[in-house]
mmCIF file of C-alpha atoms in Angstrom:
data_model
loop_
_atom_site.group_PDB
_atom_site.id
_atom_site.type_symbol
_atom_site.label_atom_id
_atom_site.label_comp_id
_atom_site.label_asym_id
_atom_site.label_seq_id
_atom_site.Cartn_x
_atom_site.Cartn_y
_atom_site.Cartn_z
ATOM 1 C CA UNK J 1135 -8.696 5.387 42.517
ATOM 2 C CA UNK J 1136 -5.997 8.099 42.496
ATOM 3 C CA UNK J 1137 -8.481 10.648 41.168
ATOM 4 C CA UNK J 1138 -11.134 9.640 43.728
ATOM 5 C CA UNK J 1139 -8.567 9.782 46.537
ATOM 6 C CA UNK J 1140 -7.503 13.297 45.614
ATOM 7 C CA UNK J 1141 -11.099 14.436 45.280
ATOM 8 C CA UNK J 1142 -11.909 13.199 48.769
ATOM 9 C CA UNK J 1143 -8.719 14.722 50.147
ATOM 10 C CA UNK J 1144 -9.351 18.114 48.541
ATOM 11 C CA UNK J 1145 -13.010 18.110 49.587
ATOM 12 C CA UNK J 1146 -12.124 17.211 53.192
ATOM 13 C CA UNK J 1147 -9.369 19.818 53.241
ATOM 14 C CA UNK J 1148 -11.719 22.519 51.947
ATOM 15 C CA UNK J 1149 -14.396 21.573 54.504
ATOM 16 C CA UNK J 1150 -11.884 21.475 57.363
ATOM 17 C CA UNK J 1151 -10.421 24.798 56.315
ATOM 18 C CA UNK J 1152 -13.866 26.376 56.199
ATOM 19 C CA UNK J 1153 -14.717 24.936 59.646
ATOM 20 C CA UNK J 1154 -11.447 26.230 61.096
ATOM 21 C CA UNK J 1155 -11.884 29.672 59.560
ATOM 22 C CA UNK J 1156 -15.459 30.056 60.828
ATOM 23 C CA UNK J 1157 -14.332 28.877 64.279
ATOM 24 C CA UNK J 1158 -11.689 31.587 64.384
ATOM 25 C CA UNK J 1159 -14.075 34.266 63.180
ATOM 26 C CA UNK J 1160 -16.987 33.180 65.389
ATOM 27 C CA UNK J 1161 -16.979 33.574 69.171
ATOM 28 C CA UNK J 1162 -19.565 30.840 69.644
ATOM 29 C CA UNK J 1163 -17.964 27.391 69.241
ATOM 30 C CA UNK J 1164 -21.343 25.732 68.974
ATOM 31 C CA UNK J 1165 -22.585 27.893 66.106
ATOM 32 C CA UNK J 1166 -24.258 25.732 63.472
ATOM 33 C CA UNK J 1167 -23.000 28.044 60.724
ATOM 34 C CA UNK J 1168 -19.527 26.568 61.149
ATOM 35 C CA UNK J 1169 -20.860 23.197 60.046
ATOM 36 C CA UNK J 1170 -23.017 24.685 57.325
ATOM 37 C CA UNK J 1171 -20.107 26.669 55.907
ATOM 38 C CA UNK J 1172 -17.776 23.675 55.946
ATOM 39 C CA UNK J 1173 -20.358 21.460 54.256
ATOM 40 C CA UNK J 1174 -21.174 24.077 51.603
ATOM 41 C CA UNK J 1175 -17.540 24.858 50.810
ATOM 42 C CA UNK J 1176 -16.617 21.174 50.800
ATOM 43 C CA UNK J 1177 -19.503 20.408 48.447
ATOM 44 C CA UNK J 1178 -18.545 23.340 46.248
ATOM 45 C CA UNK J 1179 -14.959 22.058 46.087
ATOM 46 C CA UNK J 1180 -16.219 18.622 45.078
ATOM 47 C CA UNK J 1181 -18.533 20.088 42.420
ATOM 48 C CA UNK J 1182 -15.719 22.243 41.007
ATOM 49 C CA UNK J 1183 -13.513 19.170 40.697
ATOM 50 C CA UNK J 1184 -16.216 17.319 38.802
ATOM 51 C CA UNK J 1185 -16.794 20.333 36.577
ATOM 52 C CA UNK J 1186 -13.079 20.479 35.785
ATOM 53 C CA UNK J 1187 -13.053 16.754 35.040
ATOM 54 C CA UNK J 1188 -16.125 17.127 32.850
ATOM 55 C CA UNK J 1189 -14.493 20.015 30.977
ATOM 56 C CA UNK J 1190 -11.376 17.952 30.317
ATOM 57 C CA UNK J 1191 -13.434 15.018 29.062
ATOM 58 C CA UNK J 1192 -15.548 17.295 26.898
ATOM 59 C CA UNK J 1193 -12.389 18.819 25.413
ATOM 60 C CA UNK J 1194 -11.084 15.340 24.587
ATOM 61 C CA UNK J 1195 -14.409 14.387 22.992
ATOM 62 C CA UNK J 1196 -14.460 17.626 21.019
ATOM 63 C CA UNK J 1197 -10.880 17.060 19.829
ATOM 64 C CA UNK J 1198 -11.687 13.476 18.890
ATOM 65 C CA UNK J 1199 -14.805 14.621 17.062
ATOM 66 C CA UNK J 1200 -12.760 17.157 15.098
ATOM 67 C CA UNK J 1201 -10.249 14.432 14.191
ATOM 68 C CA UNK J 1202 -13.052 12.169 12.978
ATOM 69 C CA UNK J 1203 -14.586 15.061 11.039
ATOM 70 C CA UNK J 1204 -11.219 15.873 9.442
ATOM 71 C CA UNK J 1205 -10.683 12.210 8.522
ATOM 72 C CA UNK J 1206 -14.205 11.976 7.090
ATOM 73 C CA UNK J 1207 -13.676 15.146 5.063
ATOM 74 C CA UNK J 1208 -10.331 13.853 3.815
ATOM 75 C CA UNK J 1209 -11.719 10.514 2.670
ATOM 76 C CA UNK J 1210 -14.728 12.196 1.055
ATOM 77 C CA UNK J 1211 -12.289 14.340 -0.950
ATOM 78 C CA UNK J 1212 -10.297 11.246 -1.884
ATOM 79 C CA UNK J 1213 -13.475 9.442 -2.991
ATOM 80 C CA UNK J 1214 -14.336 12.352 -5.273
ATOM 81 C CA UNK J 1215 -10.851 12.723 -6.733
ATOM 82 C CA UNK J 1216 -8.964 10.885 -9.426
ATOM 83 C CA UNK J 1217 -6.868 9.151 -6.746
ATOM 84 C CA UNK J 1218 -8.361 5.784 -5.853
ATOM 85 C CA UNK J 1219 -9.520 5.756 -2.244
ATOM 86 C CA UNK J 1220 -8.667 2.064 -1.824
ATOM 87 C CA UNK J 1221 -4.991 2.851 -2.414
ATOM 88 C CA UNK J 1222 -5.109 5.464 0.343
ATOM 89 C CA UNK J 1223 -6.815 2.924 2.604
ATOM 90 C CA UNK J 1224 -4.098 0.362 1.827
ATOM 91 C CA UNK J 1225 -1.457 2.936 2.722
ATOM 92 C CA UNK J 1226 -3.085 3.756 6.068
ATOM 93 C CA UNK J 1227 -3.696 0.097 6.969
ATOM 94 C CA UNK J 1228 -0.168 -0.907 5.969
ATOM 95 C CA UNK J 1229 1.350 1.886 8.032
ATOM 96 C CA UNK J 1230 -0.864 0.924 11.005
ATOM 97 C CA UNK J 1231 0.368 -2.688 10.821
ATOM 98 C CA UNK J 1232 3.976 -1.531 10.806
ATOM 99 C CA UNK J 1233 3.315 0.625 13.868
ATOM 100 C CA UNK J 1234 1.690 -2.283 15.693
ATOM 101 C CA UNK J 1235 3.963 -5.178 14.691
ATOM 102 C CA UNK J 1236 7.191 -3.767 13.293
ATOM 103 C CA UNK J 1237 10.450 -3.304 15.156
ATOM 104 C CA UNK J 1238 12.114 0.034 15.811
ATOM 105 C CA UNK J 1239 14.130 0.037 12.592
ATOM 106 C CA UNK J 1240 11.092 -0.902 10.508
ATOM 107 C CA UNK J 1241 8.983 1.806 12.123
ATOM 108 C CA UNK J 1242 11.702 4.386 11.567
ATOM 109 C CA UNK J 1243 12.003 3.363 7.918
ATOM 110 C CA UNK J 1244 8.207 3.495 7.465
ATOM 111 C CA UNK J 1245 8.144 6.988 8.979
ATOM 112 C CA UNK J 1246 10.868 8.133 6.596
ATOM 113 C CA UNK J 1247 9.143 6.671 3.525
ATOM 114 C CA UNK J 1248 5.780 8.116 4.548
ATOM 115 C CA UNK J 1249 7.384 11.503 5.053
ATOM 116 C CA UNK J 1250 9.005 11.318 1.607
ATOM 117 C CA UNK J 1251 5.667 10.381 0.017
ATOM 118 C CA UNK J 1252 3.850 13.162 1.857
ATOM 119 C CA UNK J 1253 6.446 15.697 0.739
ATOM 120 C CA UNK J 1254 6.132 14.600 -2.882
ATOM 121 C CA UNK J 1255 2.308 14.740 -2.769
ATOM 122 C CA UNK J 1256 2.404 18.218 -1.247
ATOM 123 C CA UNK J 1257 4.816 19.317 -3.954
ATOM 124 C CA UNK J 1258 2.728 17.882 -6.784
ATOM 125 C CA UNK J 1259 -0.333 19.513 -5.259
ATOM 126 C CA UNK J 1260 1.397 22.888 -5.491
ATOM 127 C CA UNK J 1261 2.646 22.233 -9.044
ATOM 128 C CA UNK J 1262 6.213 20.999 -8.536
ATOM 129 C CA UNK J 1263 8.305 18.456 -6.644
ATOM 130 C CA UNK J 1264 12.020 17.738 -6.457
ATOM 131 C CA UNK J 1265 14.500 15.300 -4.990
ATOM 132 C CA UNK J 1266 18.310 15.087 -4.813
ATOM 133 C CA UNK J 1267 20.191 13.175 -7.494
ATOM 134 C CA UNK J 1268 18.588 11.199 -10.315
ATOM 135 C CA UNK J 1269 15.211 9.621 -9.579
ATOM 136 C CA UNK J 1270 14.927 6.722 -12.002
ATOM 137 C CA UNK J 1271 11.721 5.444 -10.413
ATOM 138 C CA UNK J 1272 9.924 8.706 -11.188
ATOM 139 C CA UNK J 1273 11.157 8.474 -14.759
ATOM 140 C CA UNK J 1274 9.899 4.923 -15.290
ATOM 141 C CA UNK J 1275 6.625 5.326 -13.394
ATOM 142 C CA UNK J 1276 5.628 8.444 -15.331
ATOM 143 C CA UNK J 1277 6.492 6.681 -18.595
ATOM 144 C CA UNK J 1278 4.073 3.917 -17.583
ATOM 145 C CA UNK J 1279 1.381 6.618 -17.194
ATOM 146 C CA UNK J 1280 1.990 8.637 -20.388
ATOM 147 C CA UNK J 1281 -0.843 8.397 -22.947
ATOM 148 C CA UNK J 1282 0.015 10.568 -25.969
ATOM 149 C CA UNK J 1283 3.467 12.109 -26.312
ATOM 150 C CA UNK J 1284 6.908 12.059 -24.761
ATOM 151 C CA UNK J 1285 9.414 14.653 -25.958
ATOM 152 C CA UNK J 1286 12.901 14.504 -24.439
ATOM 153 C CA UNK J 1287 16.321 16.045 -24.756
ATOM 154 C CA UNK J 1288 19.531 14.269 -23.756
ATOM 155 C CA UNK J 1289 22.677 16.258 -23.085
ATOM 156 C CA UNK J 1290 26.068 15.362 -21.672
ATOM 157 C CA UNK J 1291 24.492 15.528 -18.188
ATOM 158 C CA UNK J 1292 22.793 12.156 -18.624
ATOM 159 C CA UNK J 1293 24.984 10.563 -21.285
ATOM 160 C CA UNK J 1294 26.334 7.883 -18.917
ATOM 161 C CA UNK J 1295 22.780 7.009 -17.902
ATOM 162 C CA UNK J 1296 22.171 5.166 -21.199
ATOM 163 C CA UNK J 1297 24.663 2.438 -20.313
ATOM 164 C CA UNK J 1298 23.034 1.706 -16.939
ATOM 165 C CA UNK J 1299 20.431 -0.830 -15.805
ATOM 166 C CA UNK J 1300 17.695 1.767 -15.160
ATOM 167 C CA UNK J 1301 18.130 2.990 -18.749
ATOM 168 C CA UNK J 1302 17.163 -0.439 -20.084
ATOM 169 C CA UNK J 1303 14.074 -0.465 -17.870
ATOM 170 C CA UNK J 1304 13.250 3.046 -19.061
ATOM 171 C CA UNK J 1305 13.565 2.104 -22.726
ATOM 172 C CA UNK J 1306 11.481 -1.022 -22.167
ATOM 173 C CA UNK J 1307 8.750 1.110 -20.588
ATOM 174 C CA UNK J 1308 8.881 3.444 -23.602
ATOM 175 C CA UNK J 1309 8.686 0.560 -26.033
ATOM 176 C CA UNK J 1310 5.564 -0.720 -24.258
ATOM 177 C CA UNK J 1311 4.026 2.756 -24.329
ATOM 178 C CA UNK J 1312 4.547 2.907 -28.099
ATOM 179 C CA UNK J 1313 3.210 -0.555 -28.849
ATOM 180 C CA UNK J 1314 0.349 -0.742 -26.358
ATOM 181 C CA UNK J 1315 -0.893 2.848 -26.149
ATOM 182 C CA UNK J 1316 0.336 4.386 -29.381
ATOM 183 C CA UNK J 1317 2.482 6.987 -27.608
ATOM 184 C CA UNK J 1318 4.630 9.153 -29.895
ATOM 185 C CA UNK J 1319 8.160 9.467 -28.488
ATOM 186 C CA UNK J 1320 10.854 11.822 -29.749
ATOM 187 C CA UNK J 1321 14.352 12.091 -28.288
ATOM 188 C CA UNK J 1322 16.957 14.657 -29.243
ATOM 189 C CA UNK J 1323 20.617 14.008 -28.392
ATOM 190 C CA UNK J 1324 22.401 17.344 -28.136
ATOM 191 C CA UNK J 1325 26.180 17.730 -28.447
ATOM 192 C CA UNK J 1326 28.400 20.801 -28.554
ATOM 193 C CA UNK J 1327 30.545 20.055 -31.617
ATOM 194 C CA UNK J 1328 30.570 17.663 -34.552
ATOM 195 C CA UNK J 1329 33.483 15.760 -32.966
ATOM 196 C CA UNK J 1330 31.078 14.541 -30.270
ATOM 197 C CA UNK J 1331 28.938 12.726 -32.856
ATOM 198 C CA UNK J 1332 30.729 9.444 -32.210
ATOM 199 C CA UNK J 1333 29.939 5.941 -33.505
ATOM 200 C CA UNK J 1334 28.736 5.106 -29.997
ATOM 201 C CA UNK J 1335 26.231 7.964 -30.094
ATOM 202 C CA UNK J 1336 25.008 6.890 -33.542
ATOM 203 C CA UNK J 1337 24.602 3.327 -32.252
ATOM 204 C CA UNK J 1338 22.593 4.674 -29.306
ATOM 205 C CA UNK J 1339 20.284 6.496 -31.718
ATOM 206 C CA UNK J 1340 19.869 3.363 -33.810
ATOM 207 C CA UNK J 1341 18.931 1.405 -30.686
ATOM 208 C CA UNK J 1342 16.227 3.969 -29.927
ATOM 209 C CA UNK J 1343 14.870 3.839 -33.471
ATOM 210 C CA UNK J 1344 14.623 0.044 -33.373
ATOM 211 C CA UNK J 1345 12.342 0.452 -30.376
ATOM 212 C CA UNK J 1346 10.088 2.863 -32.269
ATOM 213 C CA UNK J 1347 11.536 6.074 -30.837
ATOM 214 C CA UNK J 1348 12.189 8.960 -33.237
ATOM 215 C CA UNK J 1349 15.785 9.830 -32.277
ATOM 216 C CA UNK J 1350 17.915 12.618 -33.733
ATOM 217 C CA UNK J 1351 21.227 14.358 -33.066
ATOM 218 C CA UNK J 1352 21.642 18.138 -32.889
ATOM 219 C CA UNK J 1353 25.031 19.903 -32.897
ATOM 220 C CA UNK J 1354 24.993 23.212 -31.026
ATOM 221 C CA UNK J 1355 27.884 24.730 -32.978
ATOM 222 C CA UNK J 1356 25.887 24.291 -36.222
ATOM 223 C CA UNK J 1357 22.690 25.908 -34.946
ATOM 224 C CA UNK J 1358 21.611 29.087 -36.711
ATOM 225 C CA UNK J 1359 20.071 30.449 -33.520
ATOM 226 C CA UNK J 1360 21.161 29.926 -29.941
ATOM 227 C CA UNK J 1361 18.204 28.278 -28.216
ATOM 228 C CA UNK J 1362 18.413 27.334 -24.581
ATOM 229 C CA UNK J 1363 19.622 23.794 -23.983
ATOM 230 C CA UNK J 1364 18.821 21.706 -20.912
ATOM 231 C CA UNK J 1365 18.047 18.122 -20.034
ATOM 232 C CA UNK J 1366 14.281 17.623 -19.768
ATOM 233 C CA UNK J 1367 11.295 15.444 -20.705
ATOM 234 C CA UNK J 1368 7.757 16.671 -21.372
ATOM 235 C CA UNK J 1369 5.061 14.041 -20.779
ATOM 236 C CA UNK J 1370 1.734 14.533 -22.602
ATOM 237 C CA UNK J 1371 2.385 18.279 -22.683
ATOM 238 C CA UNK J 1372 1.386 18.399 -19.002
ATOM 239 C CA UNK J 1373 4.351 17.406 -16.842
ATOM 240 C CA UNK J 1374 8.024 18.306 -17.179
ATOM 241 C CA UNK J 1375 10.802 16.110 -15.769
ATOM 242 C CA UNK J 1376 14.157 17.898 -15.505
ATOM 243 C CA UNK J 1377 17.636 16.821 -14.467
ATOM 244 C CA UNK J 1378 19.651 19.665 -12.993
ATOM 245 C CA UNK J 1379 23.473 19.466 -13.221
ATOM 246 C CA UNK J 1380 26.024 20.364 -10.556
ATOM 247 C CA UNK J 1381 29.186 22.399 -11.142
ATOM 248 C CA UNK J 1382 30.897 19.380 -12.695
ATOM 249 C CA UNK J 1383 27.965 18.783 -15.058
ATOM 250 C CA UNK J 1384 26.820 15.650 -13.221
ATOM 251 C CA UNK J 1385 23.171 15.024 -12.289
ATOM 252 C CA UNK J 1386 22.516 16.921 -9.072
ATOM 253 C CA UNK J 1387 18.725 16.933 -8.625
ATOM 254 C CA UNK J 1388 15.470 15.935 -10.290
ATOM 255 C CA UNK J 1389 12.527 18.312 -10.686
ATOM 256 C CA UNK J 1390 8.898 17.660 -11.627
ATOM 257 C CA UNK J 1391 6.935 20.715 -12.717
ATOM 258 C CA UNK J 1392 3.348 20.967 -13.946
ATOM 259 C CA UNK J 1393 2.936 24.750 -14.060
ATOM 260 C CA UNK J 1394 1.415 25.752 -17.440
ATOM 261 C CA UNK J 1395 3.926 28.545 -18.184
ATOM 262 C CA UNK J 1396 6.846 26.260 -17.381
ATOM 263 C CA UNK J 1397 5.462 23.527 -19.629
ATOM 264 C CA UNK J 1398 4.836 25.965 -22.465
ATOM 265 C CA UNK J 1399 8.426 27.256 -22.278
ATOM 266 C CA UNK J 1400 9.854 23.747 -22.544
ATOM 267 C CA UNK J 1401 7.495 22.713 -25.343
ATOM 268 C CA UNK J 1402 8.640 25.779 -27.284
ATOM 269 C CA UNK J 1403 12.265 24.983 -26.498
ATOM 270 C CA UNK J 1404 11.933 21.417 -27.728
ATOM 271 C CA UNK J 1405 10.149 22.527 -30.902
ATOM 272 C CA UNK J 1406 12.996 24.910 -31.743
ATOM 273 C CA UNK J 1407 15.681 22.304 -31.039
ATOM 274 C CA UNK J 1408 13.842 19.649 -33.050
ATOM 275 C CA UNK J 1409 13.579 22.027 -36.005
ATOM 276 C CA UNK J 1410 17.311 22.730 -35.758
ATOM 277 C CA UNK J 1411 18.068 18.999 -35.768
ATOM 278 C CA UNK J 1412 15.888 18.511 -38.849
ATOM 279 C CA UNK J 1413 17.630 21.386 -40.636
ATOM 280 C CA UNK J 1414 21.047 19.922 -39.805
ATOM 281 C CA UNK J 1415 19.903 16.501 -40.973
ATOM 282 C CA UNK J 1416 18.901 17.822 -44.378
ATOM 283 C CA UNK J 1417 21.886 20.166 -44.822
ATOM 284 C CA UNK J 1418 24.526 18.773 -47.260
ATOM 285 C CA UNK J 1419 27.436 19.244 -44.865
ATOM 286 C CA UNK J 1420 25.788 17.429 -41.962
ATOM 287 C CA UNK J 1421 24.367 14.726 -44.245
ATOM 288 C CA UNK J 1422 27.851 13.844 -45.463
ATOM 289 C CA UNK J 1423 29.074 13.420 -41.923
ATOM 290 C CA UNK J 1424 26.034 11.809 -40.348
#
């Protein structure tokens, strides 16, 4: 009704204006052209309004069509990818339910989680993703997905991690990977000096070995070369999980990187460190102490 009212008002105003204008310009008050002009201009005003309305509706239809086309293209890409389309559908339906039924706090939380997931997916799509602090869920979830190998270093950055609850879940996931999928897991504990090879560290290594993990200790001061040392895990030679330290050598951020050159560098680094640990293990001096 508001639209129809304004159309009638504008049409009447245009017709009246045309009639008034032709009356002023024409000396003959009974000239039929005054009525013809008012009717034509009023009709033209009405037609223009309908054309504008039609253009707006067509623009909405075109925008909606583009949205449907984009959604169709997206789901066709999902269907042809490794990612299961039903999981994407579950995500969309679940989010829709939250939007329809959830309260403000639940909707805000859903928005935040969806944004975090979208950011991670975008990062993985470009070859890397990161997050602040330690992400134990990434660590455990990727371990559940590994099929062949897991090579990891452990420095002082994550030493306290091994006495935490997530560490037990992580080791349990590794033990399952070894027993159920035949995954080969190697972990190298790296210390700066021989004084840091404590009974607690030896007990930690023994705990790993009982679970089927090949665990060794490498002392940096005894290394013949000076290879780079950092805290990282290489999964299946395809994905690198790194823990970056802050200025106080505490975990500051977690990085996932799948770029081939980055993976190759860390595989080479681990190979060198593992060889150093084996040399130290077989050397008489280290054997007497370890």
